[in-house]
Tab-separated table of C-alpha atoms (C1' of nucleotides) in Angstrom:
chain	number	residue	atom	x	y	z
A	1	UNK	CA	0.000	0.000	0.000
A	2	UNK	CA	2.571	2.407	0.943
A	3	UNK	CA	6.083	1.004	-0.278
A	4	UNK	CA	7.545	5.060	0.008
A	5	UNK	CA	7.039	4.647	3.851
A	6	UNK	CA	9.421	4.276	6.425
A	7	UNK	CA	7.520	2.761	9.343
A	8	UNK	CA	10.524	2.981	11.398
A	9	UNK	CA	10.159	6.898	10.896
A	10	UNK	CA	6.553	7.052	11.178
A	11	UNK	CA	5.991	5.363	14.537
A	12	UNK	CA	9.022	8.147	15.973
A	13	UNK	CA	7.184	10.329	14.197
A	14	UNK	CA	4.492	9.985	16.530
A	15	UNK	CA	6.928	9.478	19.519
A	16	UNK	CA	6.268	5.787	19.624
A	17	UNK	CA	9.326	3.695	20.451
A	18	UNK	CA	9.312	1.460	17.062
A	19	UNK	CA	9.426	-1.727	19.045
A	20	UNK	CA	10.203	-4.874	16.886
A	21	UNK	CA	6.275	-5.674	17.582
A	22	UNK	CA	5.024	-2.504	16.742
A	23	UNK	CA	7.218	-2.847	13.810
A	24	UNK	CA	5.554	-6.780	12.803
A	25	UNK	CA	2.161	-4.740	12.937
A	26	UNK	CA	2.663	-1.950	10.790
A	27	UNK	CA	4.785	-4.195	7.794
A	28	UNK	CA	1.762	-6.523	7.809
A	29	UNK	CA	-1.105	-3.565	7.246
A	30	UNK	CA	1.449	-1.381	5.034
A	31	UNK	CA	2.691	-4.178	3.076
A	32	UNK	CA	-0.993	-4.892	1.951
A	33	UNK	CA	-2.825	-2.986	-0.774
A	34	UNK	CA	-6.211	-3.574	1.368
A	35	UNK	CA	-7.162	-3.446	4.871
A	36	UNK	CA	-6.521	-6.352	6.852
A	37	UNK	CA	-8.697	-7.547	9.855
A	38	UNK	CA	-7.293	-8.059	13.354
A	39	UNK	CA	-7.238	-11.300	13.252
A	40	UNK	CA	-5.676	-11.355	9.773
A	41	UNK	CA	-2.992	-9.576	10.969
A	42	UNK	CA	-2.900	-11.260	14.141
A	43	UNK	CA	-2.470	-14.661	11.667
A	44	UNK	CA	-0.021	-13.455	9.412
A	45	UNK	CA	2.065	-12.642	12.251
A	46	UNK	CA	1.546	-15.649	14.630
A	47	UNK	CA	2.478	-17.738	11.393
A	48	UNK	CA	6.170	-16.690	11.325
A	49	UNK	CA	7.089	-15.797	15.103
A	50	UNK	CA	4.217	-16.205	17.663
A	51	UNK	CA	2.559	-12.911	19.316
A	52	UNK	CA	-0.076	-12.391	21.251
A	53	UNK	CA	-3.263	-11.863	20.226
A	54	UNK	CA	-4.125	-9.075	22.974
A	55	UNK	CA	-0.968	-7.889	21.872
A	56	UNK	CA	-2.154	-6.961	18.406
A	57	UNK	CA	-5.053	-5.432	19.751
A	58	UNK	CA	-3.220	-3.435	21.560
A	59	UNK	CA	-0.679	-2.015	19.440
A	60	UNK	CA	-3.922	-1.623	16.785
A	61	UNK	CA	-5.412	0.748	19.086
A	62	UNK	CA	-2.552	2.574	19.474
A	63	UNK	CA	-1.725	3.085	16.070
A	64	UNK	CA	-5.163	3.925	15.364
A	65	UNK	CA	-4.923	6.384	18.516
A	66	UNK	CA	-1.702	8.463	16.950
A	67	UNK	CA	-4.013	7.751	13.508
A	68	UNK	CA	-0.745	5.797	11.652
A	69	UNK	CA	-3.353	3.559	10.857
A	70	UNK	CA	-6.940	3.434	9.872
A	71	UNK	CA	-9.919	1.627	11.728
A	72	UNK	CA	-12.220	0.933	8.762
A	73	UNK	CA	-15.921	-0.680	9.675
A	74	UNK	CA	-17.675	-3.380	7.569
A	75	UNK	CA	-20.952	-2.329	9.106
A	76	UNK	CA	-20.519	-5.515	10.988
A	77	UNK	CA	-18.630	-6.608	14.270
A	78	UNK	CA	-15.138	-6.739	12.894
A	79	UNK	CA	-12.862	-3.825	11.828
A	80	UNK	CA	-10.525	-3.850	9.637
A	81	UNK	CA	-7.308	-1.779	9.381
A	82	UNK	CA	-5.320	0.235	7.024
A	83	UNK	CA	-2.743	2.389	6.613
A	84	UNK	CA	-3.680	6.070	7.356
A	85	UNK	CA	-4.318	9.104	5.712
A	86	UNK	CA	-0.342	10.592	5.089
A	87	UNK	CA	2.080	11.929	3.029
A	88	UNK	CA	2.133	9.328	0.777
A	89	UNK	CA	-1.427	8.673	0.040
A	90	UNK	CA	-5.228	10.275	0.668
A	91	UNK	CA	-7.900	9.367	2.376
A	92	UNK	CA	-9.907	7.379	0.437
A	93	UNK	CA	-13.505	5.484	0.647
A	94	UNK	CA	-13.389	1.864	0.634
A	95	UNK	CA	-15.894	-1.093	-0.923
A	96	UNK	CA	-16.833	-4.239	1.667
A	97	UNK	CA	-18.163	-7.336	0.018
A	98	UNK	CA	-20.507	-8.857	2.005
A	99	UNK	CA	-20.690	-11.918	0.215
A	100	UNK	CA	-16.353	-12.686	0.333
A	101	UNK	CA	-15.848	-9.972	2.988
A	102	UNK	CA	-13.043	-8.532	0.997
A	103	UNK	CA	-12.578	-5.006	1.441
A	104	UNK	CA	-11.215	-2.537	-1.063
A	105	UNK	CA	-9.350	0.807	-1.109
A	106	UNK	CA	-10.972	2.627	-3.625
A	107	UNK	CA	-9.787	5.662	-5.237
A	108	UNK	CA	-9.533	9.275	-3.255
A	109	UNK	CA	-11.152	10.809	-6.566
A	110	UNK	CA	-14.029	8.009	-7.194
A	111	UNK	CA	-16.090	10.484	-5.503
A	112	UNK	CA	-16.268	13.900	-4.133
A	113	UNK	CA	-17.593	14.359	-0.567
A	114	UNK	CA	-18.231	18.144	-0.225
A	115	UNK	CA	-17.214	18.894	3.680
A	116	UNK	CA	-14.835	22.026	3.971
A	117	UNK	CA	-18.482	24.098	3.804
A	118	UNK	CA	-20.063	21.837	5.748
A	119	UNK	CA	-17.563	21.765	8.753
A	120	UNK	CA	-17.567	25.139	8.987
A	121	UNK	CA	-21.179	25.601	10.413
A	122	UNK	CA	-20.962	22.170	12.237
A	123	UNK	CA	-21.754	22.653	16.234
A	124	UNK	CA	-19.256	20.097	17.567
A	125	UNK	CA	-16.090	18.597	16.480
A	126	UNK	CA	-15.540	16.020	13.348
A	127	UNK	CA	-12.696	14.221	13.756
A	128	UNK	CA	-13.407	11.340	11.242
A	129	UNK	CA	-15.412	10.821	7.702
A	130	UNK	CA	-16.185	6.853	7.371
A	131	UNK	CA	-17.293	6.334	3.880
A	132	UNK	CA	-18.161	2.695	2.470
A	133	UNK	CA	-19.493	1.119	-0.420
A	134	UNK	CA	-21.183	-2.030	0.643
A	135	UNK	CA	-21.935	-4.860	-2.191
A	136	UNK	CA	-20.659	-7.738	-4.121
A	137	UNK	CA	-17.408	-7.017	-5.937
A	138	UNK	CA	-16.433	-8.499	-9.308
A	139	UNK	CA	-15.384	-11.633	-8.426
A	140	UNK	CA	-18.335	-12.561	-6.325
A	141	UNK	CA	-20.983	-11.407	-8.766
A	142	UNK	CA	-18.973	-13.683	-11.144
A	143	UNK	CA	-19.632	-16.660	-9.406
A	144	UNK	CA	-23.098	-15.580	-9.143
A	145	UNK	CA	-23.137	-16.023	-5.345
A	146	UNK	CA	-25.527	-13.063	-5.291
B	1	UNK	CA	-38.758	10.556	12.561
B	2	UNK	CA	-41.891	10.039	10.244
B	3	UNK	CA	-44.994	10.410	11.484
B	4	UNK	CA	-46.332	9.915	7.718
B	5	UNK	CA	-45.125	7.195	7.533
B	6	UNK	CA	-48.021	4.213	8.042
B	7	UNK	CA	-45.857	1.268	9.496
B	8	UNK	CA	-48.409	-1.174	8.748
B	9	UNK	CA	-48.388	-0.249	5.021
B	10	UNK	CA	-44.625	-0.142	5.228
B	11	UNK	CA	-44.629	-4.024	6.533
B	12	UNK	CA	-47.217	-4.887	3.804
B	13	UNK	CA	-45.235	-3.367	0.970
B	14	UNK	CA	-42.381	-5.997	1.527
B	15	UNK	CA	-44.803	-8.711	2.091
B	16	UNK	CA	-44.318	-8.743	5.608
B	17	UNK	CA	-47.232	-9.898	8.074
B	18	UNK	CA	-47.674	-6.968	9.998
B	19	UNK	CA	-47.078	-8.687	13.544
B	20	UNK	CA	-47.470	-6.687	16.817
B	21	UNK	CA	-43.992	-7.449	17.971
B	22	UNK	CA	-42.796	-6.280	14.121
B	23	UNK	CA	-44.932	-2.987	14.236
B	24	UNK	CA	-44.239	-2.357	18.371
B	25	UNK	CA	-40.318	-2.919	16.930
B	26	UNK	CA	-40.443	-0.536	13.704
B	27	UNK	CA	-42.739	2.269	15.850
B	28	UNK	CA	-39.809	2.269	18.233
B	29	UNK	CA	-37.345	3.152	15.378
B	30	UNK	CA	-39.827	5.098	14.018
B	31	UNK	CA	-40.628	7.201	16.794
B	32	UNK	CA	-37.221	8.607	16.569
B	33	UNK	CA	-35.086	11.322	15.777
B	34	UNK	CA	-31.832	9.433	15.792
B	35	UNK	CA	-31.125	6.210	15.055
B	36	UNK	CA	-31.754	3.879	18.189
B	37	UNK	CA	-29.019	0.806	19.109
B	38	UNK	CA	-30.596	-2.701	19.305
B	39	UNK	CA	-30.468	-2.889	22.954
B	40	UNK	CA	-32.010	0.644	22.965
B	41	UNK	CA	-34.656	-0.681	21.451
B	42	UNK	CA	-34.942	-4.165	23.373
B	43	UNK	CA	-34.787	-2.094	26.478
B	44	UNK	CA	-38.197	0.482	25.248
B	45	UNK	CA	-40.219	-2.367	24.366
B	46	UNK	CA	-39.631	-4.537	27.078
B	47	UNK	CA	-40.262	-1.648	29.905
B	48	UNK	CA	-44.169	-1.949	28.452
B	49	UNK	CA	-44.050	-5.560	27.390
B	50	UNK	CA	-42.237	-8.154	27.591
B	51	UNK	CA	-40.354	-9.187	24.418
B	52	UNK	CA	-37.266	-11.527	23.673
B	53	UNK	CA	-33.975	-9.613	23.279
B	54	UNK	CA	-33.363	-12.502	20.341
B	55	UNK	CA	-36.728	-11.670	18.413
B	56	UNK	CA	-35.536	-8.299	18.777
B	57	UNK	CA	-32.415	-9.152	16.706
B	58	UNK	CA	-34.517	-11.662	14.202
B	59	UNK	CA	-36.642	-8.722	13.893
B	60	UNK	CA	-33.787	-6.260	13.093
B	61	UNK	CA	-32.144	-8.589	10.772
B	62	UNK	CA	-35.345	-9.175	8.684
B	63	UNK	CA	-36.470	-5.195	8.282
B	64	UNK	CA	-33.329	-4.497	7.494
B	65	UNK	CA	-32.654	-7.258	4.952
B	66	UNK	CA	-36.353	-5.557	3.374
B	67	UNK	CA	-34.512	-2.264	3.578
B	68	UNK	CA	-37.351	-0.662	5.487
B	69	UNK	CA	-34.885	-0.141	8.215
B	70	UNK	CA	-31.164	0.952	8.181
B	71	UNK	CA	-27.952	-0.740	10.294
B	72	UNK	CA	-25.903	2.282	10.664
B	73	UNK	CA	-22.014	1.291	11.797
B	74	UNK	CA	-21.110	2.948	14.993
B	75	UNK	CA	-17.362	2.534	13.575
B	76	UNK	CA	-17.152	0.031	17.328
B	77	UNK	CA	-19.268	-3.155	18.188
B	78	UNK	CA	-23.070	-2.032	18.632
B	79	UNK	CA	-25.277	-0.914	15.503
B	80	UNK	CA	-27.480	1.537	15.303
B	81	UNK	CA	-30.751	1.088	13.536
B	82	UNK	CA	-33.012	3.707	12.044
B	83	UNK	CA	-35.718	4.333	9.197
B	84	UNK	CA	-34.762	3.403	5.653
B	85	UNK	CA	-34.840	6.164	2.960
B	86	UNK	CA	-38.482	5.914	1.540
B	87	UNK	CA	-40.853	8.556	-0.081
B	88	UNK	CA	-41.421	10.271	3.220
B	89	UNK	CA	-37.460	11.236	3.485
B	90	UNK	CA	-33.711	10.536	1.799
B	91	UNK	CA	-30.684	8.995	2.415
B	92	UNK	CA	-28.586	11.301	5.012
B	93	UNK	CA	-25.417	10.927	6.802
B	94	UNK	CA	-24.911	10.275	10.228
B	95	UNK	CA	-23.183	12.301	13.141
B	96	UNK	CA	-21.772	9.642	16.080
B	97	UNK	CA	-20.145	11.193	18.919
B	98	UNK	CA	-17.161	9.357	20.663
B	99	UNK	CA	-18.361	10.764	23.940
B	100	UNK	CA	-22.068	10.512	24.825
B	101	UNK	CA	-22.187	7.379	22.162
B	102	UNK	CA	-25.200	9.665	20.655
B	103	UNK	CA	-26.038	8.742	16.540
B	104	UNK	CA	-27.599	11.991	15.075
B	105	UNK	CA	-29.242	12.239	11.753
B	106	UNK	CA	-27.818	15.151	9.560
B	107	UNK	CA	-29.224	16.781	6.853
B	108	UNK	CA	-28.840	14.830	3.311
B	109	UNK	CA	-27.746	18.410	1.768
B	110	UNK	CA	-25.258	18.398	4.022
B	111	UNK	CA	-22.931	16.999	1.844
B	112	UNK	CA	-23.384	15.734	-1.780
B	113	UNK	CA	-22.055	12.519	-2.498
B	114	UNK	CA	-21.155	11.707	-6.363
B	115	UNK	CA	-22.279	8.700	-7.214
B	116	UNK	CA	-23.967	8.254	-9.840
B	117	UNK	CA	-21.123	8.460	-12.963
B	118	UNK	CA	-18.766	6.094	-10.066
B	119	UNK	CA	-21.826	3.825	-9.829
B	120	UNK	CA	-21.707	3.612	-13.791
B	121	UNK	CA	-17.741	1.981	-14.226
B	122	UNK	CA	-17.838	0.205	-11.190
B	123	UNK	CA	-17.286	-3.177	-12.071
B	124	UNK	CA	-19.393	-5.152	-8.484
B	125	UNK	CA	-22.672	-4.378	-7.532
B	126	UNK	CA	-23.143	-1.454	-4.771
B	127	UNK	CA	-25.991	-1.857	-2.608
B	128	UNK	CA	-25.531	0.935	0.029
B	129	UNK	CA	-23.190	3.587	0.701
B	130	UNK	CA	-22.538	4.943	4.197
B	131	UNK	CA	-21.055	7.700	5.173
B	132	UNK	CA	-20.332	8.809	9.062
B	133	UNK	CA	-18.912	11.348	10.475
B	134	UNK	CA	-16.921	10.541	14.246
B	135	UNK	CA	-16.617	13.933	16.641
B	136	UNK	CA	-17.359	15.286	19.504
B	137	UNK	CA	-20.886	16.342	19.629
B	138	UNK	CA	-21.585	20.488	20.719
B	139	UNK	CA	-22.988	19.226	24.393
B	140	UNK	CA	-20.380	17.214	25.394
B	141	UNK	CA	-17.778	19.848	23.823
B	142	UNK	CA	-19.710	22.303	26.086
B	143	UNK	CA	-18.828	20.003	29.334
B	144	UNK	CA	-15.196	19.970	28.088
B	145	UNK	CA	-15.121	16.297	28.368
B	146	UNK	CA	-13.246	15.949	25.150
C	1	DT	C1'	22.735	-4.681	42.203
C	2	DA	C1'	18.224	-2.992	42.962
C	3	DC	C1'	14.581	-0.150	41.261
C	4	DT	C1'	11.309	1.469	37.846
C	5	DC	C1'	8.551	1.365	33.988
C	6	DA	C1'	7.001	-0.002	29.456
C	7	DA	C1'	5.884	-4.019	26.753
C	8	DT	C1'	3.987	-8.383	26.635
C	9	DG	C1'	1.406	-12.622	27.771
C	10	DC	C1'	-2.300	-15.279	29.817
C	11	DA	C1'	-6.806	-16.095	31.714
C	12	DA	C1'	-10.994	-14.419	32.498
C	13	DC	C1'	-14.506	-11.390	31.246
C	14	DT	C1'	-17.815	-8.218	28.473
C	15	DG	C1'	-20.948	-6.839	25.040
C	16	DT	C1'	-23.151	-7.855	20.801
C	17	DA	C1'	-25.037	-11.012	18.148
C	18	DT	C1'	-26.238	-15.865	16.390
C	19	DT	C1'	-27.733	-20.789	16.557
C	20	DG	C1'	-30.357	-24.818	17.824
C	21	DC	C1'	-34.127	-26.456	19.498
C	22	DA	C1'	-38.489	-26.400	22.079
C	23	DT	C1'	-42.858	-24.032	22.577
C	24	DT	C1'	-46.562	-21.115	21.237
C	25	DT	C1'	-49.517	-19.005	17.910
C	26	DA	C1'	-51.677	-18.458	13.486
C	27	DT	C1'	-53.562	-20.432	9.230
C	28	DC	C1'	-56.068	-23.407	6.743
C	29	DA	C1'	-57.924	-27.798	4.801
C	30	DA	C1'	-60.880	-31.626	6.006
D	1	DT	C1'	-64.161	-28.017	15.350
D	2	DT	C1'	-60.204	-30.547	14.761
D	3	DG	C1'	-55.813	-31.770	13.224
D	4	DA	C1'	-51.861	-30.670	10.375
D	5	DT	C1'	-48.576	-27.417	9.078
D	6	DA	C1'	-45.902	-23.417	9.114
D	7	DA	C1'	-44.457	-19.094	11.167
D	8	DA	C1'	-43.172	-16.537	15.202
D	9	DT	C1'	-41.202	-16.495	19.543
D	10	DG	C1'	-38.502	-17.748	23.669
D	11	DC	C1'	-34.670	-19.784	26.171
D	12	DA	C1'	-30.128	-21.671	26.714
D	13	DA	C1'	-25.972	-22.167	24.838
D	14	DT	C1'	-22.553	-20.600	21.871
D	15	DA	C1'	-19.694	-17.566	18.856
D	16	DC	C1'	-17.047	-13.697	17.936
D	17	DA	C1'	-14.435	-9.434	18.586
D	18	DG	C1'	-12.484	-7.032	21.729
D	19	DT	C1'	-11.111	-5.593	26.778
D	20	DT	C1'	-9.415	-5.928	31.550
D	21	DG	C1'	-6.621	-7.322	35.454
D	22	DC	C1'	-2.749	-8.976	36.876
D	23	DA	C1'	1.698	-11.469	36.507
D	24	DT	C1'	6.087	-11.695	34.004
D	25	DT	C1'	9.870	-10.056	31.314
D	26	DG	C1'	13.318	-7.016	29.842
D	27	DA	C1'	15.583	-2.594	29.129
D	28	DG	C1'	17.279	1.467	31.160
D	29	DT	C1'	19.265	3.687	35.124
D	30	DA	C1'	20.176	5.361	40.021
DNA sequence: TACTCAATGCAACTGTATTGCATTTATCAA
DNA sequence: TTGATAAATGCAATACAGTTGCATTGAGTA
């Protein structure tokens, strides 16, 4: 997703010690052109060297708390998680396939959410836009899963 | 939320038996200005009556699947159900605040959402799009809780 | 060395929702 | 009216995603 990133930099860039761990999570969600879930990351990780799975969680929410990484909804229970908004690359709406449960980055530019105006007049504080496309992607309709 | 809105009918028009326990379920959403989570809901209807937190769900699940009712993502665990677009009012976005846990309705002019030419070279099937924004609502900006 | 603190692991727990199966209620033909 | 059938509902158990409390480890340092 983000090959131009150094995660090394961007956890100290956030004044998080980039523990080998913390490291392990970040590779795994940046080294993936979609959002992973927790337990997808959890897996790839516990494949090669074991970790915890409360550990995961735990480094999750903190990278999602200095907002290095995304916290995507499927509209269901899980979340899955991304890299954020940065330098490198936009924030972006995504596409959930409820019948694989694949979900997609889609393109910053696919469409045009109109919130500058909008913000402006707002009475509290927005500190988040969650956009998703909810369907059946390509693949799926393919198949004719429906 | 709509008072024009005749819940019987509604039921009927996606050949659903309007049941008391469906109609006491959908006036409860109804009733509404904001979207209402399930236990919400389980807890209103069982203060008068009695009623199974489990038919609540099976009764969630099956207005939604008819798309008289709408699962709005809370970004966490719980969803948040309210009133399906229908004749009576549109699609809108949704204001959740991290603090109180409060789901507010916002205006659907308060942002325009291009979709139609995306919806056109999209290669799945889109069924829904949903769009929330994640703040701090005015009140609890007022008590400083952050 | 002894102390401190952050990171991690493990077990138990929580909240939200789902499943399986038994029971009740509604519908309808005989 | 009765009996058969199907739909709706309830209850107990379970599943799933995530969280909490507390013990352990390990690095830094007084």
């Amino acid at each position: 997703m983000c090959e131009q990133c150094n995660y090394k930099e961007l956890l100290k860039s956030v004044h998080l010690e980039p523990t080998e761990k913390r490291l392990r999570v970040l590779e795994v969600i940046g080294n993936n052109t979609f959002p992973l879930s927790a337990s997808d990351i959890h897996d790839t990780l516990d494949r090669n060297q074991s970790i915890n799975r409360v550990t995961v969680y735990r480094i999750l929410d903190l990278l999602v708390d200095k907002k290095i990484v995304d916290r995507i909804s499927t509209g269901g229970r899980a979340a899955y998680y991304g890299l954020g908004p940065n330098e490198h690359h936009q924030a972006h709406p995504h596409f959930y396939c409820k019948s694989c449960g694949q979900m997609d980055c889609l393109n910053p530019g696919a469409m045009a959410v109109e919130m500058s105006n909008f913000k402006k007049t707002f009475p509290g504080r927005i500190d988040k836009l969650e956009l998703r496309l909810d369907g059946i992607c390509k693949n799926c309709l393919k198949k004719t899963i429906n």
